[in-house]
Amino acid sequence: MNLKQLSEQYFKIFSNKDIEVLSEMFSDEVSLRDWEIQASGKSAVVAANENIFSSVETINVEPTHIYCDNNTVIAELNITVNGEVELLVTDVIEFDDSGKITDIRAYKGN
């Protein structure tokens, strides 16, 4: 599976709030940073995602553009929360050679 397909799978799993499958996509050393959260290590990143999922009824991540370079994906996203709130977000996701996510940095746009 190429990086574009892996990232599309990640966004779909995230939108489904499937924490178990999401956890399988993370390396043990994964880190997450966005405008509100900073977490390092698989258990901390999983817990941060669980907090996001429990705070919303629905979340839908729709990539509008995906750029791949080596082991890095940059994705422009439209995120709809509870069917209303739309966020423009850019994710920078790094993968290891086995296709596991090692780093997620999310930047919120206007």
Coordinates of C-alpha atoms in Angstrom, one line a residue:
M1 CA 0.0 0.0 0.0
N2 CA 1.4 3.4 -0.9
L3 CA 1.5 6.4 1.4
K4 CA -1.4 8.1 -0.2
Q5 CA -3.6 5.0 0.3
L6 CA -2.3 4.6 3.9
S7 CA -3.2 8.2 4.7
E8 CA -6.6 7.9 3.1
Q9 CA -7.2 4.8 5.2
Y10 CA -6.0 6.7 8.3
F11 CA -8.5 9.5 7.7
K12 CA -11.4 7.0 7.1
I13 CA -10.6 5.1 10.3
F14 CA -10.3 8.4 12.2
S15 CA -13.7 9.4 10.9
N16 CA -15.2 6.1 12.0
K17 CA -13.7 6.7 15.5
D18 CA -12.2 3.2 15.4
I19 CA -9.6 3.5 18.1
E20 CA -8.5 -0.1 17.9
V21 CA -7.7 -0.1 14.2
L22 CA -6.2 3.4 14.6
S23 CA -3.9 2.2 17.3
E24 CA -2.6 -0.5 15.0
M25 CA -1.5 2.1 12.5
F26 CA 0.7 3.9 15.1
S27 CA 4.3 3.0 15.8
D28 CA 5.2 2.6 19.5
E29 CA 7.1 5.9 19.4
V30 CA 4.3 7.9 17.7
S31 CA 3.9 11.5 18.5
L32 CA 1.0 13.9 18.0
R33 CA 0.9 17.7 18.1
D34 CA -1.9 20.1 17.1
W35 CA -3.1 23.5 18.3
E36 CA -4.4 22.0 21.6
I37 CA -2.7 18.6 22.1
Q38 CA 0.8 17.3 22.5
A39 CA 1.3 13.6 23.1
S40 CA 4.2 11.2 22.8
G41 CA 4.2 7.4 22.8
K42 CA 1.5 5.1 21.5
S43 CA -0.6 5.0 24.7
A44 CA -0.6 8.8 25.1
V45 CA -1.6 9.3 21.4
V46 CA -4.3 6.7 21.6
A47 CA -5.6 8.4 24.8
A48 CA -5.6 11.8 23.1
N49 CA -7.6 10.4 20.2
E50 CA -10.0 8.8 22.6
N51 CA -10.6 12.2 24.2
I52 CA -11.3 13.7 20.8
F53 CA -13.7 11.0 19.9
S54 CA -15.6 11.1 23.2
S55 CA -16.0 14.9 22.9
V56 CA -17.9 14.8 19.6
E57 CA -20.9 12.8 18.3
T58 CA -19.5 12.6 14.7
I59 CA -16.3 13.7 13.0
N60 CA -15.7 13.5 9.3
V61 CA -12.2 14.0 7.8
E62 CA -12.3 14.7 4.1
P63 CA -8.9 15.1 2.4
T64 CA -8.9 17.7 -0.4
H65 CA -5.3 17.3 -1.4
I66 CA -2.7 14.8 -0.5
Y67 CA 1.0 15.3 -1.2
C68 CA 3.6 12.5 -0.6
D69 CA 7.4 12.8 -0.4
N70 CA 9.6 10.0 0.8
N71 CA 7.9 8.9 4.1
T72 CA 6.0 12.1 4.6
V73 CA 2.4 12.9 3.7
I74 CA 1.0 16.5 3.7
A75 CA -2.8 16.5 3.6
E76 CA -5.2 19.4 3.3
L77 CA -8.4 18.4 5.1
N78 CA -11.9 19.6 5.6
I79 CA -13.1 18.3 9.0
T80 CA -16.8 18.4 9.9
V81 CA -17.7 18.0 13.5
N82 CA -21.2 17.0 14.6
G83 CA -22.4 17.7 11.1
E84 CA -21.8 21.5 11.4
V85 CA -18.4 22.8 12.4
E86 CA -16.0 22.8 9.5
L87 CA -12.3 23.1 10.2
L88 CA -9.6 23.6 7.6
V89 CA -6.6 21.6 8.8
T90 CA -3.3 20.6 7.3
D91 CA -1.8 17.4 8.6
V92 CA 1.9 16.4 8.2
I93 CA 2.1 12.7 8.8
E94 CA 5.4 10.7 8.9
F95 CA 5.5 7.0 8.4
D96 CA 8.3 4.5 9.1
D97 CA 9.5 2.0 6.5
S98 CA 6.9 -0.6 7.7
G99 CA 4.0 1.9 7.1
K100 CA 3.4 2.7 10.7
I101 CA 2.7 6.4 11.7
T102 CA 5.5 7.9 13.7
D103 CA 4.5 11.5 13.8
I104 CA 1.4 13.6 13.3
R105 CA 1.5 17.4 13.2
A106 CA -1.8 19.2 12.6
Y107 CA -2.2 22.8 11.8
K108 CA -5.5 24.7 11.9
G109 CA -6.3 27.1 9.1
N110 CA -8.9 29.9 8.9

